[in-house]
PDB file of C-alpha atoms in Angstrom:
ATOM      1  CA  UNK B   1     160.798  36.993 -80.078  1.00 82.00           C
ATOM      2  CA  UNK B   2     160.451  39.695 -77.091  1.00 90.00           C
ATOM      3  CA  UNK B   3     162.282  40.104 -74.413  1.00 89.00           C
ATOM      4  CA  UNK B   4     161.392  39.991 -70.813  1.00 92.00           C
ATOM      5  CA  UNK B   5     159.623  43.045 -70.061  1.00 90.00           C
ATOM      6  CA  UNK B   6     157.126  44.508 -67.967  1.00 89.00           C
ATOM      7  CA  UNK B   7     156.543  41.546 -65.377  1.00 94.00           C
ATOM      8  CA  UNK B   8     156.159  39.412 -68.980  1.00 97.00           C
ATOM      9  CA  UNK B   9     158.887  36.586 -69.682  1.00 97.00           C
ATOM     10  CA  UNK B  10     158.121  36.074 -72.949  1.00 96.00           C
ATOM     11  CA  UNK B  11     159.519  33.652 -75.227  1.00 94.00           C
ATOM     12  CA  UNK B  12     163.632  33.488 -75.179  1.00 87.00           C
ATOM     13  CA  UNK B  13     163.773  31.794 -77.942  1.00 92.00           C
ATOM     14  CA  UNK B  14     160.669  31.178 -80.148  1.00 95.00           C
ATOM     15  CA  UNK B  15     158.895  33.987 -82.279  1.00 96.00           C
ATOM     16  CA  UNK B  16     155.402  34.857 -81.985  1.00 97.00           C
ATOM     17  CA  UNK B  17     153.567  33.954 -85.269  1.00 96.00           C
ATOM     18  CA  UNK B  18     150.770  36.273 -86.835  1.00 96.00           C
ATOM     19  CA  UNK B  19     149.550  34.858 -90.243  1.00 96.00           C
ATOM     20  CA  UNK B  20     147.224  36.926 -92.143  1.00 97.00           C
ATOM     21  CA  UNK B  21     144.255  35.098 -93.913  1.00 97.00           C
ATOM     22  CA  UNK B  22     144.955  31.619 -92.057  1.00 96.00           C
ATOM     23  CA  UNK B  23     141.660  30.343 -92.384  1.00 97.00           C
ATOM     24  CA  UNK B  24     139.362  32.070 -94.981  1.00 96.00           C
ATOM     25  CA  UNK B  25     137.022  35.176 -93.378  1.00 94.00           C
ATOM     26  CA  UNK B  26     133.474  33.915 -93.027  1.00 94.00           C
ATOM     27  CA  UNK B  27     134.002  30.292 -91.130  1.00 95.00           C
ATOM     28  CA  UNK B  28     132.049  30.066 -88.219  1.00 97.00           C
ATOM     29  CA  UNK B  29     133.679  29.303 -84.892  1.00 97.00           C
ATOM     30  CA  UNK B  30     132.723  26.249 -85.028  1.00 98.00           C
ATOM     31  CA  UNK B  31     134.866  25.232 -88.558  1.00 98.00           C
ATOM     32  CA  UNK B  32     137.311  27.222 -86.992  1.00 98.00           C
ATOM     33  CA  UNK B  33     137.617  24.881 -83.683  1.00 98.00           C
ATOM     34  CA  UNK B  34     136.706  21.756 -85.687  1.00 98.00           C
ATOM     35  CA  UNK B  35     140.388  22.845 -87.780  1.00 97.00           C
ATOM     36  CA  UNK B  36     142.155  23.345 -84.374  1.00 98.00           C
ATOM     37  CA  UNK B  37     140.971  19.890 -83.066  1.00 97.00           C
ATOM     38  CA  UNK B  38     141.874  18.074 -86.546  1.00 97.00           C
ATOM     39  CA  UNK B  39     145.694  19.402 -85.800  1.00 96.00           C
ATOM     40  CA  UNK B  40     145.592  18.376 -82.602  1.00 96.00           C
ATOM     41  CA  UNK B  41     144.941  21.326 -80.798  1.00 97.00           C
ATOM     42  CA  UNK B  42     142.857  21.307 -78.038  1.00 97.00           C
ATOM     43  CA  UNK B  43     140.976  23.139 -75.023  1.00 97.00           C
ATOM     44  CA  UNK B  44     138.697  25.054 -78.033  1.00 98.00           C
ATOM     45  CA  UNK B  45     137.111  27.918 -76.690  1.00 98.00           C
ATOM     46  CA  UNK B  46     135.442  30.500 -78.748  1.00 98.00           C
ATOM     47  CA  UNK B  47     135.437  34.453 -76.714  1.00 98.00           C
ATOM     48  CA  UNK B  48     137.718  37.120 -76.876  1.00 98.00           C
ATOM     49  CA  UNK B  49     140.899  38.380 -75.631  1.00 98.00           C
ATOM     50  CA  UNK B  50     141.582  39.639 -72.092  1.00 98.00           C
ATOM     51  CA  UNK B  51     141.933  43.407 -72.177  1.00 97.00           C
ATOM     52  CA  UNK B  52     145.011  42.803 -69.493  1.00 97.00           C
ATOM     53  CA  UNK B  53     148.234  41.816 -69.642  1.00 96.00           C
ATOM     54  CA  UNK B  54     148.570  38.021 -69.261  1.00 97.00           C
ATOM     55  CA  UNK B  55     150.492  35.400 -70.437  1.00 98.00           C
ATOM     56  CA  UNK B  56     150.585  31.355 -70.158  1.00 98.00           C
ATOM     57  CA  UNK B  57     154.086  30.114 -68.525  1.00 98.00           C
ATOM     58  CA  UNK B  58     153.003  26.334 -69.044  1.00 98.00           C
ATOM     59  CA  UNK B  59     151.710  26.094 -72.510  1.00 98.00           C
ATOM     60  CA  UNK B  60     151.365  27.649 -76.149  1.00 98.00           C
ATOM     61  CA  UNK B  61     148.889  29.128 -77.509  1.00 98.00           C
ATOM     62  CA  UNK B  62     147.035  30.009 -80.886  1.00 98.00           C
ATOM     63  CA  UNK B  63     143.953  32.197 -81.334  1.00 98.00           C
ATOM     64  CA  UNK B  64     142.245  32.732 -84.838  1.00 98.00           C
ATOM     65  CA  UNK B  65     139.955  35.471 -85.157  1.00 98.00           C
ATOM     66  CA  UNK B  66     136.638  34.214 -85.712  1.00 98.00           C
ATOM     67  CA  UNK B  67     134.552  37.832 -86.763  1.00 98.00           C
ATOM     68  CA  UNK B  68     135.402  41.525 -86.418  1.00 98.00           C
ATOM     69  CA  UNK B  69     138.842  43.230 -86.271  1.00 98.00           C
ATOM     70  CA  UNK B  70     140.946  44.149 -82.832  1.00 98.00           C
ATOM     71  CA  UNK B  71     144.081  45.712 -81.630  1.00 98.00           C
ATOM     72  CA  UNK B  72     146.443  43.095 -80.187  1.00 98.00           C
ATOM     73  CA  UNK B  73     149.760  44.029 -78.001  1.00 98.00           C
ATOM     74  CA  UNK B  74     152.441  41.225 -77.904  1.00 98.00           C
ATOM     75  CA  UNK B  75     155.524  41.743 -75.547  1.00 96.00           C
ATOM     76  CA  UNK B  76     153.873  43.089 -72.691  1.00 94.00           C
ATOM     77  CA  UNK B  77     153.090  46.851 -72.152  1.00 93.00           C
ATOM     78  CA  UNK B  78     155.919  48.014 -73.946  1.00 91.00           C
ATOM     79  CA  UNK B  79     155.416  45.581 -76.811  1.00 95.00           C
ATOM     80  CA  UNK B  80     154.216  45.853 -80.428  1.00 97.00           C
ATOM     81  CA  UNK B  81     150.203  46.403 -81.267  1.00 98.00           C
ATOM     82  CA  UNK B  82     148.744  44.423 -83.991  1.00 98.00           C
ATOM     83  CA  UNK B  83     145.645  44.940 -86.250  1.00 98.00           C
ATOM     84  CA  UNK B  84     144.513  42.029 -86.640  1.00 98.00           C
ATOM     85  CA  UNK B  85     140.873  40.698 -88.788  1.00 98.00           C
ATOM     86  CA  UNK B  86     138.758  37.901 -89.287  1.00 98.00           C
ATOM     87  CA  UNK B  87     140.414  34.954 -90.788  1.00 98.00           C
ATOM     88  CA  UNK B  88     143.776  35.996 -89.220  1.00 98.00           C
ATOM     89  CA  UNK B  89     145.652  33.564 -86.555  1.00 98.00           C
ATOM     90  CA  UNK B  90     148.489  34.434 -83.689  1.00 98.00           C
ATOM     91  CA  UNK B  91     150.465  31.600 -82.167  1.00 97.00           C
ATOM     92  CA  UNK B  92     151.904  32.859 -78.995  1.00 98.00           C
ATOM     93  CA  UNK B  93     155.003  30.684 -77.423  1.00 98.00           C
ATOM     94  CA  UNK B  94     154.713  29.921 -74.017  1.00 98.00           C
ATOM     95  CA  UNK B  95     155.416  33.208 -71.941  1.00 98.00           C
ATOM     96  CA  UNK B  96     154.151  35.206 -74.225  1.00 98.00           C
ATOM     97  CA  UNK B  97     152.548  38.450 -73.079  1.00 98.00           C
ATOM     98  CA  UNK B  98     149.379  39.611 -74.783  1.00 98.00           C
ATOM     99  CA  UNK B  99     145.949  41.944 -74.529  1.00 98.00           C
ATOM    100  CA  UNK B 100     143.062  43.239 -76.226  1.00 98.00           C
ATOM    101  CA  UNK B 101     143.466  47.213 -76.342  1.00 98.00           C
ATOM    102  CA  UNK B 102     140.543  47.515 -78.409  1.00 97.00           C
ATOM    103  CA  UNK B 103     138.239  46.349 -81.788  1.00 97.00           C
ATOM    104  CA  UNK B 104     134.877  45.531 -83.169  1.00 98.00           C
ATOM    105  CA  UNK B 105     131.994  45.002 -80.808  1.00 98.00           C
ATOM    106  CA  UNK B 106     131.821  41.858 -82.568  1.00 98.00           C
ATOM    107  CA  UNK B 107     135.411  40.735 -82.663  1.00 98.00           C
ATOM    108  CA  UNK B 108     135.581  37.193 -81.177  1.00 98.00           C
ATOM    109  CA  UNK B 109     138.639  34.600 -81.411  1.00 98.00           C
ATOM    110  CA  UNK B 110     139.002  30.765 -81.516  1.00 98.00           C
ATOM    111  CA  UNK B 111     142.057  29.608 -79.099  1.00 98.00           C
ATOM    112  CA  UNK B 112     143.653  26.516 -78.505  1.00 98.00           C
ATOM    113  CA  UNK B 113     146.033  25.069 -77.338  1.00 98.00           C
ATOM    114  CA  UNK B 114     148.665  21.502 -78.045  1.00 97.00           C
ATOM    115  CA  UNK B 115     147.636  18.410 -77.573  1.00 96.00           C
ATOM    116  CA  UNK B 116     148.449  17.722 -73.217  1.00 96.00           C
ATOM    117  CA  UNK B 117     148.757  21.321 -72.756  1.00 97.00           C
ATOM    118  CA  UNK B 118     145.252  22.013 -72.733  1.00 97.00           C
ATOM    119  CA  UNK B 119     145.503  23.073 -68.777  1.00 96.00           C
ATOM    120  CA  UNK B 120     146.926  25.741 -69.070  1.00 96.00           C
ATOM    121  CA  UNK B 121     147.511  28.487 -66.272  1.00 97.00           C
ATOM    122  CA  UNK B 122     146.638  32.753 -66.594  1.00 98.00           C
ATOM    123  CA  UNK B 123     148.933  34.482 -65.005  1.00 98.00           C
ATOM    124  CA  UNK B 124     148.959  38.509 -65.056  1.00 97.00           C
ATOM    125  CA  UNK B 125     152.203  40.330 -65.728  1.00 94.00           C
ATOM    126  CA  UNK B 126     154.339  40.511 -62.072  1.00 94.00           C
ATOM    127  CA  UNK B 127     151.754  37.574 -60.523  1.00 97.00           C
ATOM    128  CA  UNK B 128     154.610  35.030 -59.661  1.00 96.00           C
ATOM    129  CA  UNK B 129     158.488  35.355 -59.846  1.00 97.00           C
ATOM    130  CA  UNK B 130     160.057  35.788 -63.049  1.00 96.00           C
ATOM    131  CA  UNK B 131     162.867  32.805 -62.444  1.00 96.00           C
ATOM    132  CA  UNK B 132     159.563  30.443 -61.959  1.00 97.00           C
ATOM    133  CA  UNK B 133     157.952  31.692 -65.102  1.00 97.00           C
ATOM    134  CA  UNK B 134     161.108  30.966 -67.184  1.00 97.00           C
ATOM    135  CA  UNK B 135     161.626  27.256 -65.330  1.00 96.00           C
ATOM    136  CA  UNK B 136     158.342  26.890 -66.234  1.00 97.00           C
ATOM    137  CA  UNK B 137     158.079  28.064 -69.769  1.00 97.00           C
ATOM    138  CA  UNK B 138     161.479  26.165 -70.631  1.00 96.00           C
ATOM    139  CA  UNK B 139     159.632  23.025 -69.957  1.00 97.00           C
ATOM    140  CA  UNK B 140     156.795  23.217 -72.344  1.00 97.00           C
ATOM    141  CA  UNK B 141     157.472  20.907 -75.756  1.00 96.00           C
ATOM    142  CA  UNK B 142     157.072  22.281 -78.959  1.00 95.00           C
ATOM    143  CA  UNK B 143     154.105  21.392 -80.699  1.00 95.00           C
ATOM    144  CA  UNK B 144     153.954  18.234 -83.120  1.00 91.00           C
ATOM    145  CA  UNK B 145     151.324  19.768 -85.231  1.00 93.00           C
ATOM    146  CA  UNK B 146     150.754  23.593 -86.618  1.00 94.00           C
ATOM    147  CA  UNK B 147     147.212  24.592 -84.983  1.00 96.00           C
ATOM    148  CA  UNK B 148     146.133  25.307 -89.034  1.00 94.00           C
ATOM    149  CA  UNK B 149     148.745  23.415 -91.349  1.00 92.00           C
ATOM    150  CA  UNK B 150     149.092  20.137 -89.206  1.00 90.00           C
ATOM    151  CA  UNK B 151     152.735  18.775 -90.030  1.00 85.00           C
ATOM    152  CA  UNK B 152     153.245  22.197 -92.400  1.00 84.00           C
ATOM    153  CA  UNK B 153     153.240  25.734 -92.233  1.00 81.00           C
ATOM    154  CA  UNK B 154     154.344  28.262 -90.795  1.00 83.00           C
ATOM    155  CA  UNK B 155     155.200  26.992 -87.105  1.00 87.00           C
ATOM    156  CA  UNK B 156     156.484  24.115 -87.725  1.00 86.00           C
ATOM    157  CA  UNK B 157     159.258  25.933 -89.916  1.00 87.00           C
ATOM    158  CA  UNK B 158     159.934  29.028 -87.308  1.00 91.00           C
ATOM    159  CA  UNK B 159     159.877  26.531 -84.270  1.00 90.00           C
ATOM    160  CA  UNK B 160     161.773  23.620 -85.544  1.00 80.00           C
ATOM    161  CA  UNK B 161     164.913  23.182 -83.650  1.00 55.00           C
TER     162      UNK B 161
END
């Protein structure tokens, strides 16, 4: 969990997730979005990560890297940086700040998003008032489904309440 910082709410009260190896190196984006949809994640998009500080008040988020390596700050700019590789996955609570600072010219992630939160808003660190980021980001459910384990994994036992 990080705390607000930087014009980033961040989670209060769930952790960010990284799990190394998630899916095994070498799928193709498309396995990899195919295994997001199965768990009922949705809004696929294969791309990268935005090399600015963002976050998404009004829904969760997961992104598995699909090839290369990259650098990945959580927290917001005073947050922790992350090497992260092909195969590896981050689930990001609603709130949560993150950016690309650098990788592979051929680093590209899978992302998703739970099943009815598939519209979900970009909003750069400072954009809109920090009281309606948190009234927004306390009304976002917690997933029914792990983005990679369905009913299992690691999500469902860090976010179970």
């Amino acid at each position: 969990m990080y705390a607000e910082s930087d014009g980033i709410p961040n989670s209060p009260s769930l952790p960010a997730l990284i799990v190394p190896g998630a899916v095994q190196a070498g799928q193709s984006g498309a396995a990899i979005i195919a295994l997001l949809a199965s768990n009922r994640w949705g809004g696929n998009w294969q791309s990268t990560v935005f090399d600015y500080q963002h976050y998404h008040p009004n829904s969760h988020e997961t992104l598995i890297v699909a090839s290369g390596h990259a650098e990945i700050q959580l927290g917001g700019a005073s947050g922790d940086v992350f090497e992260v590789s092909e195969g590896d996955a981050i689930v990001l609570p609603a709130g949560t700040g993150h950016r690309r600072l650098g990788g592979s010219s051929d680093f590209s992630v899978c992302g998703g998003y739970p099943r009815g939160q598939e519209n979900y808003d970009i909003v750069r660190a400072g954009a809109i008032p920090m009281e309606q980021a948190l009234q927004q980001i306390a009304h976002v459910p917690i997933p029914n489904a792990c983005p990679i384990f369905s009913e299992t994994g690691p999500l469902m036992a860090a976010w179970m309440r």
